[in-house]
mmCIF file of C-alpha atoms and ligand atoms in Angstrom:
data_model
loop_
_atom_site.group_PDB
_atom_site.id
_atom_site.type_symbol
_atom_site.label_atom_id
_atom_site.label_comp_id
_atom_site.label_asym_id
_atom_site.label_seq_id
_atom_site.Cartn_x
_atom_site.Cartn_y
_atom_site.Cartn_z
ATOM 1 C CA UNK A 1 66.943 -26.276 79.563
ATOM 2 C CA UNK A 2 65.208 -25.024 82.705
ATOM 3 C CA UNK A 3 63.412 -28.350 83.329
ATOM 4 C CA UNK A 4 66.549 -30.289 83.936
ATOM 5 C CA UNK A 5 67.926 -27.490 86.007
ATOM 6 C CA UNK A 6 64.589 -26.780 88.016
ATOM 7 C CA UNK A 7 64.807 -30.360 88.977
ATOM 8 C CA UNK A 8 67.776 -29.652 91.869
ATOM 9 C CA UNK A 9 66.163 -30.477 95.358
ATOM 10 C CA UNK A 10 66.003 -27.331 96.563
ATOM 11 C CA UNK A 11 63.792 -26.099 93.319
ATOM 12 C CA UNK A 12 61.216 -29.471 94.268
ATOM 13 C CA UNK A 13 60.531 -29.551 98.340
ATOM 14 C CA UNK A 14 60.619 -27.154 100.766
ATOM 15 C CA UNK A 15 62.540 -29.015 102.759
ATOM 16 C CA UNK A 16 65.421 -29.016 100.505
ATOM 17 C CA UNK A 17 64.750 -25.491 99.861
ATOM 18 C CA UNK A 18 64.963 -24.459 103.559
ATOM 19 C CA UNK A 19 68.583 -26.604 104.119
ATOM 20 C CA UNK A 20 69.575 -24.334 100.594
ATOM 21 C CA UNK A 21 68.660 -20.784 102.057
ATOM 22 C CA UNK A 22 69.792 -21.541 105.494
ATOM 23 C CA UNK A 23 73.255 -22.734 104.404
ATOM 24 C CA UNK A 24 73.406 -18.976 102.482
ATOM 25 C CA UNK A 25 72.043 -16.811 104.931
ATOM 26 C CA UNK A 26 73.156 -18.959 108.105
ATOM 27 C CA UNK A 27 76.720 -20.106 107.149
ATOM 28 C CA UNK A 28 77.600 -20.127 110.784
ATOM 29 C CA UNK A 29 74.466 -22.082 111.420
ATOM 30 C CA UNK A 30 71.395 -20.614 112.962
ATOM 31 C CA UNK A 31 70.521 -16.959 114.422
ATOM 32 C CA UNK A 32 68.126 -16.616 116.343
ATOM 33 C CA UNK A 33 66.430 -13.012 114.810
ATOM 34 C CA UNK A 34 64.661 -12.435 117.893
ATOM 35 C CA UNK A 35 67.819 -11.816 120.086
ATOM 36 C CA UNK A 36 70.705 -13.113 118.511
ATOM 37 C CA UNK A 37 71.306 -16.221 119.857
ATOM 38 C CA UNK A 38 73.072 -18.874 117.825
ATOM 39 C CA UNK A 39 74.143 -21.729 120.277
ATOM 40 C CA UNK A 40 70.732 -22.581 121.800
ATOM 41 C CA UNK A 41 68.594 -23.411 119.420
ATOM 42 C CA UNK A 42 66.387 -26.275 118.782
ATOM 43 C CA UNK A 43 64.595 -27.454 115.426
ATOM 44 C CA UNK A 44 60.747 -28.587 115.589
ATOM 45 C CA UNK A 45 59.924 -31.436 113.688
ATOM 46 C CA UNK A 46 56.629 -33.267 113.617
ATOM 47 C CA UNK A 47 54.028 -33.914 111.089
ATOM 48 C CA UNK A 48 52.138 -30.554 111.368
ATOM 49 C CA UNK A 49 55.477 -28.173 112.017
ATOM 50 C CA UNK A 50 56.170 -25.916 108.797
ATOM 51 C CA UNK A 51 59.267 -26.345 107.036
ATOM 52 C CA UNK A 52 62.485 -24.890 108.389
ATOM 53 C CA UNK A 53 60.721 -23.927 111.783
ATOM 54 C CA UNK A 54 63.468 -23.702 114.960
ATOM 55 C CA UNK A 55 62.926 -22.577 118.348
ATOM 56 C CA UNK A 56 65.316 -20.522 120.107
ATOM 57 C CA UNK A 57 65.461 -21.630 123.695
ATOM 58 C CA UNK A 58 67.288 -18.260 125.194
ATOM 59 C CA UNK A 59 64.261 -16.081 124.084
ATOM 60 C CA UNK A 60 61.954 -18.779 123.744
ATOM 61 C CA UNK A 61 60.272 -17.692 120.510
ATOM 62 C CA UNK A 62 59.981 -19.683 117.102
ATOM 63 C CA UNK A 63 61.491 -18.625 113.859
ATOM 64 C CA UNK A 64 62.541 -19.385 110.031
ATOM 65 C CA UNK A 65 65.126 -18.340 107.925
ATOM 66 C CA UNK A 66 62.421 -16.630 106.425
ATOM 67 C CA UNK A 67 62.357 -13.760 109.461
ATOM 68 C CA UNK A 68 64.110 -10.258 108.587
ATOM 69 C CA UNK A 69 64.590 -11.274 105.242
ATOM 70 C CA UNK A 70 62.693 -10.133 101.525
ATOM 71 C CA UNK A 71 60.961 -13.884 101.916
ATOM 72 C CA UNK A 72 59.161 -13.097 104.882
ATOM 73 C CA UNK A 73 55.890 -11.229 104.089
ATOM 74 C CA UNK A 74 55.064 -13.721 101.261
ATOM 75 C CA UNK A 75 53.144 -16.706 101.532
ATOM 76 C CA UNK A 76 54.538 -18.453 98.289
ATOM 77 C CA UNK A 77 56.645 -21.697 99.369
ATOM 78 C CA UNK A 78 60.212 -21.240 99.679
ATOM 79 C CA UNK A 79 61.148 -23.529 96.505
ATOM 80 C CA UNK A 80 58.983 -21.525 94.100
ATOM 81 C CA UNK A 81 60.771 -18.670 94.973
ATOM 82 C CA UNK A 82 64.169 -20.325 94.223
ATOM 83 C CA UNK A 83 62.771 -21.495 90.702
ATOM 84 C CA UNK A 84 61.916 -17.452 89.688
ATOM 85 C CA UNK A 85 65.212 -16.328 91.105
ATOM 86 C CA UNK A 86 67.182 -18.989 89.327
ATOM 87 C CA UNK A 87 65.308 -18.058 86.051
ATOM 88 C CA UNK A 88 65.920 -14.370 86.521
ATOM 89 C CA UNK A 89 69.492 -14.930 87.308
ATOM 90 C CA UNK A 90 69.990 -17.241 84.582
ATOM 91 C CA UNK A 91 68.404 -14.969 81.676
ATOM 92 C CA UNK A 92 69.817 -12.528 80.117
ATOM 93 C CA UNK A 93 67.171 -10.402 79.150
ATOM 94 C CA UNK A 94 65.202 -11.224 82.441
ATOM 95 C CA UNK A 95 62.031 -13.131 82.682
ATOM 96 C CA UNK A 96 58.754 -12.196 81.407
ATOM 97 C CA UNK A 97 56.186 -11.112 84.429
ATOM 98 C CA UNK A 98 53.666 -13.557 82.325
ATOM 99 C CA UNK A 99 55.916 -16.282 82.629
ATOM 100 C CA UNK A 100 56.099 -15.948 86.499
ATOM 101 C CA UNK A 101 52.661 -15.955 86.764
ATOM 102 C CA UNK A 102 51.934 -18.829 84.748
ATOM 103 C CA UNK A 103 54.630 -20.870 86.691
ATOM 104 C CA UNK A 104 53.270 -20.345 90.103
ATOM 105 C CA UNK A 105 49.411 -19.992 88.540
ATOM 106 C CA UNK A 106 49.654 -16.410 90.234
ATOM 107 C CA UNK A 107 47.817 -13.575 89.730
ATOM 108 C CA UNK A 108 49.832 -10.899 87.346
ATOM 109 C CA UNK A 109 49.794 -8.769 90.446
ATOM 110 C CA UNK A 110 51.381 -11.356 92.412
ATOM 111 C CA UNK A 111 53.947 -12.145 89.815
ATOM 112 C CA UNK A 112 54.913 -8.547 89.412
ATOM 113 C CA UNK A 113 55.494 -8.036 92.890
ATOM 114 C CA UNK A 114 57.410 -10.849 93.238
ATOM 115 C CA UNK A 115 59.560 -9.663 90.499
ATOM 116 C CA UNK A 116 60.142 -6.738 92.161
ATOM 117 C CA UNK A 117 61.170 -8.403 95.280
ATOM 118 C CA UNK A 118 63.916 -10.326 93.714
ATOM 119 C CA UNK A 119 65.290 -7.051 91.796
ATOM 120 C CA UNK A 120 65.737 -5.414 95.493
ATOM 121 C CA UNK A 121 67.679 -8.381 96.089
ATOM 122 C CA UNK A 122 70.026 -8.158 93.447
ATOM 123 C CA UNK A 123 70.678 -4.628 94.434
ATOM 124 C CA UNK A 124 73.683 -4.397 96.351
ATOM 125 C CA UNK A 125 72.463 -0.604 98.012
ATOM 126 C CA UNK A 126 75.300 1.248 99.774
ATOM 127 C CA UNK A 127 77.139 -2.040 99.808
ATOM 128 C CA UNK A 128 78.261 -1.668 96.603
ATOM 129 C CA UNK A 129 81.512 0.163 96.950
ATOM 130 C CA UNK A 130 83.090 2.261 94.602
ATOM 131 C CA UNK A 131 84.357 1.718 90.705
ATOM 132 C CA UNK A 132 87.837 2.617 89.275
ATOM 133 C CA UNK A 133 90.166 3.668 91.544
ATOM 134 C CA UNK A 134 94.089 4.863 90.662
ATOM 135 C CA UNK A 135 95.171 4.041 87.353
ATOM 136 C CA UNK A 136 91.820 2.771 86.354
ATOM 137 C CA UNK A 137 89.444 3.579 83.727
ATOM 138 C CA UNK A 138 85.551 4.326 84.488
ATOM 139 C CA UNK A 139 83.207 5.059 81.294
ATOM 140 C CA UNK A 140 79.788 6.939 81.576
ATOM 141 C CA UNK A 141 77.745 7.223 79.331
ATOM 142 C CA UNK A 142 73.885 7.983 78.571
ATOM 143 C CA UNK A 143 71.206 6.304 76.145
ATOM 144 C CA UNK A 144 67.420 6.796 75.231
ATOM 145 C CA UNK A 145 64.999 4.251 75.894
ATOM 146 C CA UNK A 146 61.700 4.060 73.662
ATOM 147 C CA UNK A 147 60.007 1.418 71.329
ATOM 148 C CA UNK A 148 59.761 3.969 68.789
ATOM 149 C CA UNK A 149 58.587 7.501 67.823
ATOM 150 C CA UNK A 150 55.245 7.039 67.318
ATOM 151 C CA UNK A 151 54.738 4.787 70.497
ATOM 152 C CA UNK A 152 53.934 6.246 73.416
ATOM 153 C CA UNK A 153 56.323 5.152 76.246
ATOM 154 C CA UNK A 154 54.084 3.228 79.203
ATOM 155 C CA UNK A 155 50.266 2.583 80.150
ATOM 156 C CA UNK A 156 50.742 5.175 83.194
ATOM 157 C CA UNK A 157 51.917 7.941 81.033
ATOM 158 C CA UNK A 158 49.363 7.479 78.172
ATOM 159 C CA UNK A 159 47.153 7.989 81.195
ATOM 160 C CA UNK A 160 48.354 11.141 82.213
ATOM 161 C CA UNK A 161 46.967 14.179 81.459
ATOM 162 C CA UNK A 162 49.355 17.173 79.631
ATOM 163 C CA UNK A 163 52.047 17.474 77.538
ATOM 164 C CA UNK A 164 53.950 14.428 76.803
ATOM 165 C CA UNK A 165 57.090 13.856 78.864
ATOM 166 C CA UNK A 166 60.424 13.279 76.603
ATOM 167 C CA UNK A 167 61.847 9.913 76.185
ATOM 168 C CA UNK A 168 63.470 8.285 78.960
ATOM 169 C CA UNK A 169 67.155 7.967 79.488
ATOM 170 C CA UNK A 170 69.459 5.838 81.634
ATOM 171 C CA UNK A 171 73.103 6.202 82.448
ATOM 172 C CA UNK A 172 75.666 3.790 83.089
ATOM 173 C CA UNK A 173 79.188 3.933 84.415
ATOM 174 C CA UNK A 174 81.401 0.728 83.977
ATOM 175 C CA UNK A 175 84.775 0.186 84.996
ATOM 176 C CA UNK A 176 86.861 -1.390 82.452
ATOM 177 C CA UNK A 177 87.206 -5.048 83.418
ATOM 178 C CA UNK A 178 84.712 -4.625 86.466
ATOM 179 C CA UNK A 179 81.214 -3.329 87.910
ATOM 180 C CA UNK A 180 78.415 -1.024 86.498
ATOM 181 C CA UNK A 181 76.022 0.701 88.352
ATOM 182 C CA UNK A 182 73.680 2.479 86.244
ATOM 183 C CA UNK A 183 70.442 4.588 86.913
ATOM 184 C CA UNK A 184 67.536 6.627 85.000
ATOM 185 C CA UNK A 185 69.011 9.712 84.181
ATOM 186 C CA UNK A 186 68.222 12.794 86.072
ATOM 187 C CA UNK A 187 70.662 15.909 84.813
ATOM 188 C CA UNK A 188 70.534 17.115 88.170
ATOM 189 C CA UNK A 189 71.823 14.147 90.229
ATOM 190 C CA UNK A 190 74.726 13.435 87.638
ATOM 191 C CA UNK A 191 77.210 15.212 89.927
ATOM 192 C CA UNK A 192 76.051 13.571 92.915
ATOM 193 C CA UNK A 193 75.863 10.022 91.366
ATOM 194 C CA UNK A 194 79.838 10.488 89.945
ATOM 195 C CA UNK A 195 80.903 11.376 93.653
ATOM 196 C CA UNK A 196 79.029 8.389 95.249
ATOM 197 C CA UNK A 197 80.028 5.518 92.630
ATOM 198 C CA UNK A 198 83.390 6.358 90.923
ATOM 199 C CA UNK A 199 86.711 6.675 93.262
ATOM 200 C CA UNK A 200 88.511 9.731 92.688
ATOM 201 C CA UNK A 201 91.575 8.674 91.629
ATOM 202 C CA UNK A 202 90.043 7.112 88.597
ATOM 203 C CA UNK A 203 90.078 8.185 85.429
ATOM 204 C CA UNK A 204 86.553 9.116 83.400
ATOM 205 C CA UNK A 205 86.312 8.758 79.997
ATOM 206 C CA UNK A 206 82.812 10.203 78.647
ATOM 207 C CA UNK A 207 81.031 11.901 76.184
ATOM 208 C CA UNK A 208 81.009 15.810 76.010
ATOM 209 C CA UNK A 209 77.665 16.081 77.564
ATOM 210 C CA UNK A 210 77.213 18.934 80.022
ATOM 211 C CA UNK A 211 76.605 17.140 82.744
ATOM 212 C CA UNK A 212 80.080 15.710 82.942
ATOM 213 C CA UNK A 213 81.819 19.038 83.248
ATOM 214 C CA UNK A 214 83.865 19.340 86.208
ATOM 215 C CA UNK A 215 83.650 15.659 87.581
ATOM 216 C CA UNK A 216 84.796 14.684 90.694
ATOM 217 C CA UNK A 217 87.448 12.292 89.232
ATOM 218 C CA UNK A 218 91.369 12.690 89.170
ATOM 219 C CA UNK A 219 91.188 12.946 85.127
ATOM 220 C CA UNK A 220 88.715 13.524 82.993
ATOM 221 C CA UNK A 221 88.999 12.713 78.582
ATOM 222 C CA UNK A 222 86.055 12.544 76.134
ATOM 223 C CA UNK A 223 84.589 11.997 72.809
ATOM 224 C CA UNK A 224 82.292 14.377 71.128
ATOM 225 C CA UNK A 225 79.256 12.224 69.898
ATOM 226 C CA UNK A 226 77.449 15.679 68.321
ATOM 227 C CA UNK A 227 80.586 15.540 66.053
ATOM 228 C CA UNK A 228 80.642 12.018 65.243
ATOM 229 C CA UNK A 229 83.322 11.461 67.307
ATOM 230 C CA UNK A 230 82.888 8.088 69.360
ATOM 231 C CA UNK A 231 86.329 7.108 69.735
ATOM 232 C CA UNK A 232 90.196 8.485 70.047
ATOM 233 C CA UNK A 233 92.315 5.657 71.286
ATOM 234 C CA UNK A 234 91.103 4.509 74.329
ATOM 235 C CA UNK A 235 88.739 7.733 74.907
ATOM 236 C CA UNK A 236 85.669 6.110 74.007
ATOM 237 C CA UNK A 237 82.956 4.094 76.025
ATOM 238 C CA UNK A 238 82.432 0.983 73.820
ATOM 239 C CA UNK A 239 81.977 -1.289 76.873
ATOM 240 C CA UNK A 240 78.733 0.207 77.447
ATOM 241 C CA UNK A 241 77.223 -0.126 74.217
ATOM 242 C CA UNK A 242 76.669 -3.923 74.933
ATOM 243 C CA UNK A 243 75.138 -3.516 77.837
ATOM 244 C CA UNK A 244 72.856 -0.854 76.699
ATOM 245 C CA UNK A 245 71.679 -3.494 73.810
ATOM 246 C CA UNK A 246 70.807 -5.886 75.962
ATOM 247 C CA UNK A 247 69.200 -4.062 78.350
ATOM 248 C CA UNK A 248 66.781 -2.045 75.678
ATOM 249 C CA UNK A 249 66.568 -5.856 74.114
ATOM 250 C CA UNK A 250 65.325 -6.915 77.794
ATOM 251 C CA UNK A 251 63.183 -3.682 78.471
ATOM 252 C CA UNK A 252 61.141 -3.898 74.870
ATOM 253 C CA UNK A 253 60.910 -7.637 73.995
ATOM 254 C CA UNK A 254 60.637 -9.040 77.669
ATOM 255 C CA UNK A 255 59.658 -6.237 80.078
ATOM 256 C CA UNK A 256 57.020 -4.268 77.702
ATOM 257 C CA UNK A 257 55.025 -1.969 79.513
ATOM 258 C CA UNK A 258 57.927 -1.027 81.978
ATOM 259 C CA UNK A 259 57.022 2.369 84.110
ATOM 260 C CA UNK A 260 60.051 4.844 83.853
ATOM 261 C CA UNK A 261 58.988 5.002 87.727
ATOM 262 C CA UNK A 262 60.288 1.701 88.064
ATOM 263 C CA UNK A 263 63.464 2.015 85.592
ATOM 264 C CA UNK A 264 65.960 1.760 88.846
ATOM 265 C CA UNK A 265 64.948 -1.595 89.657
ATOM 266 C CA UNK A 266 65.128 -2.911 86.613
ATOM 267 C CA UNK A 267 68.654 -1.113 85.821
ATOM 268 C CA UNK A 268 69.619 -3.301 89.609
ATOM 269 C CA UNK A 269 68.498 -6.453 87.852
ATOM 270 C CA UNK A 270 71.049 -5.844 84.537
ATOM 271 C CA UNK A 271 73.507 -4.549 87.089
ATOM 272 C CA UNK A 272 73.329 -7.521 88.640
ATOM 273 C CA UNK A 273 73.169 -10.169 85.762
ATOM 274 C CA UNK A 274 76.313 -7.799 84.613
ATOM 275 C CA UNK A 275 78.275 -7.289 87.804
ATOM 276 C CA UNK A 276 77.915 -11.095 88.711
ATOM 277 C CA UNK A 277 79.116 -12.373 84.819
ATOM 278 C CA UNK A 278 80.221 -15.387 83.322
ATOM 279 C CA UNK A 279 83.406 -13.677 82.065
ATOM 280 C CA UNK A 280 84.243 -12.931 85.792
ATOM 281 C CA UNK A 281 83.899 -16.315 86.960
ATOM 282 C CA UNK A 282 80.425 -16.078 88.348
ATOM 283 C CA UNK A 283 78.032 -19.571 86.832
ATOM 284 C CA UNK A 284 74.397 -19.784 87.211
ATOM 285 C CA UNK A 285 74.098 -21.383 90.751
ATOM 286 C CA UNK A 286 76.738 -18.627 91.974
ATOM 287 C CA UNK A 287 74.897 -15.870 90.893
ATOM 288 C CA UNK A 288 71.407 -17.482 91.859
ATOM 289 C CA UNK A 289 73.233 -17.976 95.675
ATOM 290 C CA UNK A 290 74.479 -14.284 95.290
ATOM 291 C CA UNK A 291 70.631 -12.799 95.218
ATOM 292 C CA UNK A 292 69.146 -15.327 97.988
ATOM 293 C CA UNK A 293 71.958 -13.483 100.462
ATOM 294 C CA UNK A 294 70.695 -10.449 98.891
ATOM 295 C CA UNK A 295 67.447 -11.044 100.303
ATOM 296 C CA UNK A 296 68.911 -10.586 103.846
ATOM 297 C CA UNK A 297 67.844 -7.689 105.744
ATOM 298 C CA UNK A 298 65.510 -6.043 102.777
ATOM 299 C CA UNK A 299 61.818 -5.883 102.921
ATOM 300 C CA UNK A 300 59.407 -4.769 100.375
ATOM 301 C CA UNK A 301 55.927 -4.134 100.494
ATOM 302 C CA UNK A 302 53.385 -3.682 97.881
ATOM 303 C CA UNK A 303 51.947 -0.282 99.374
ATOM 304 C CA UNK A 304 55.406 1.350 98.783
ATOM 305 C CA UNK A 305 56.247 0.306 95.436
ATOM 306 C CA UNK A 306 52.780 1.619 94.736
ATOM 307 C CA UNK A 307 52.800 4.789 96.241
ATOM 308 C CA UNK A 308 56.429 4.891 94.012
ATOM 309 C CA UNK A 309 54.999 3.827 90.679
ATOM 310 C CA UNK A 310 52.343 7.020 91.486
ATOM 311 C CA UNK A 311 48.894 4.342 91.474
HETATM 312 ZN ZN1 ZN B 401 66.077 -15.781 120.659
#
């Protein structure tokens, strides 16, 4: 399957792959990053000019697409990096860090990091904007993530000295017929994470969890799963279940040794997939076009996701 796909221009040369990003991120043709300027602006071409390289004749400094944008600190050619994207945006379950590496003959380092770069991406941020709204329904709901009892849950925490830490948990809010937005679960921020994502003339439908006491939401109806109680009518948060399965499918069988201090950006990856579905009229190419405009304006670098994963 991917062969045939990979084969596009844009996956092959970087030439082609420069004309794809720059008709993303420059619809209006070029910007100049340097100072704005978008109507004087030259291309260099010659045998020993890099690919995509323009000159902006009001400032009078060079530039790619590349500038400002998650691409720029990496030295890996611009149509590699459209071949991972497309395969991360094309698989359900995401793509195996091992697979990266072995298609761009990468360290596992390298591969990892790249990985990581393309999940900030496909995280919208503050962009986002809220779910539900009036006369819509939002579902939250919570689930535990571990291989299995006896296992412990990553390499970093079997490392760590002291009790062991209980089992990690995400939590996911979905409108019904639109977005998610989900995130590792702290009990604390629950409140917090309610008032930023859902509107507040939606209504919530949840479990009878604690945490959801007293939301900031217009109306408020759940289920009580200690009673074995998971649905009454249309109180119940079914939608979620599939995305839960596919993400703990994705996390085990193709993710593995996934640090709970990385469990955001990997929730913003099956956001994404999610958010930017089939079912909503969103193919392949779309969504792979979708995360190169995400990579406007973001910048990642390896010391801070370090310093973040606690190595
Ligand atoms: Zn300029």
């Amino acid at each position: 399957m991917a062969k045939s796909v990979l084969s596009a221009p844009h996956f092959q040369t970087e030439a082609a792959a420069f004309a794809y990003v720059e008709a993303e991120l420059w619809p209006n043709g070029p910007v100049c990053p340097h100072c704005g300027e978008t109507a004087r602006i030259g291309q260099l071409n010659g045998k020993t000019t890099r690919a995509g390289l323009r000159k902006c004749y009001a400032c009078k400094k060079p530039f790619t697409v590349r500038m400002g944008t998650l691409f720029e600190d990496s030295h890996l050619p611009l149509h590699l990096w459209l071949q991972i994207i497309h395969l991360m945006c094309a698989s359900k379950k995401g793509i195996a860090t091992r697979q990266i590496q072995r298609m761009l003959k990468c360290s596992m380092k390298t591969a990892w990091f790249l990985g990581h770069r393309i999940r900030l991406a496909m995280d919208p941020g503050s962009t986002a904007g809220q779910l539900g709204g009036s006369g819509k329904t939002v579902e939250a709901d919570e689930t535990f993530i571990s291989k299995s009892p006896k296992t412990k849950w990553t390499a970093d925490e079997q490392e760590r000295p002291g009790p062991r830490r209980p089992k990690a948990q995400i939590l996911s809010l979905v409108e019904r017929g639109g977005n998610i937005r989900s995130m590792s679960l702290d009990h604390r921020m629950v409140g917090p994470f309610l008032y930023e994502h859902v509107h507040k003339d939606s209504r919530l439908v949840s479990d009878g969890a604690q945490h959801y006491k007293f939301p900031p939401v217009a109306s408020h109806e759940s289920v009580d799963h200690s009673k074995y109680e998971w649905a009454r009518g249309d109180v119940h948060t079914n939608t979620l279940e599939g995305f839960f399965s596919i993400f703990k499918r994705g996390i085990i069988g193709v993710y593995q040794h996934v640090s709970t201090a990385h469990f955001d950006r990997y929730l913003a990856e099956f956001d994404f997939r999610m958010n930017n579905r089939a079912k909503l009229g969103v193919d392949d190419v779309q969504r792979a076009a979708i995360a190169v405009r995400g990579a406007k304006g973001k910048r990642l670098t390896y010391q801070t996701i370090g310093e973040e994963a606690g190595a």
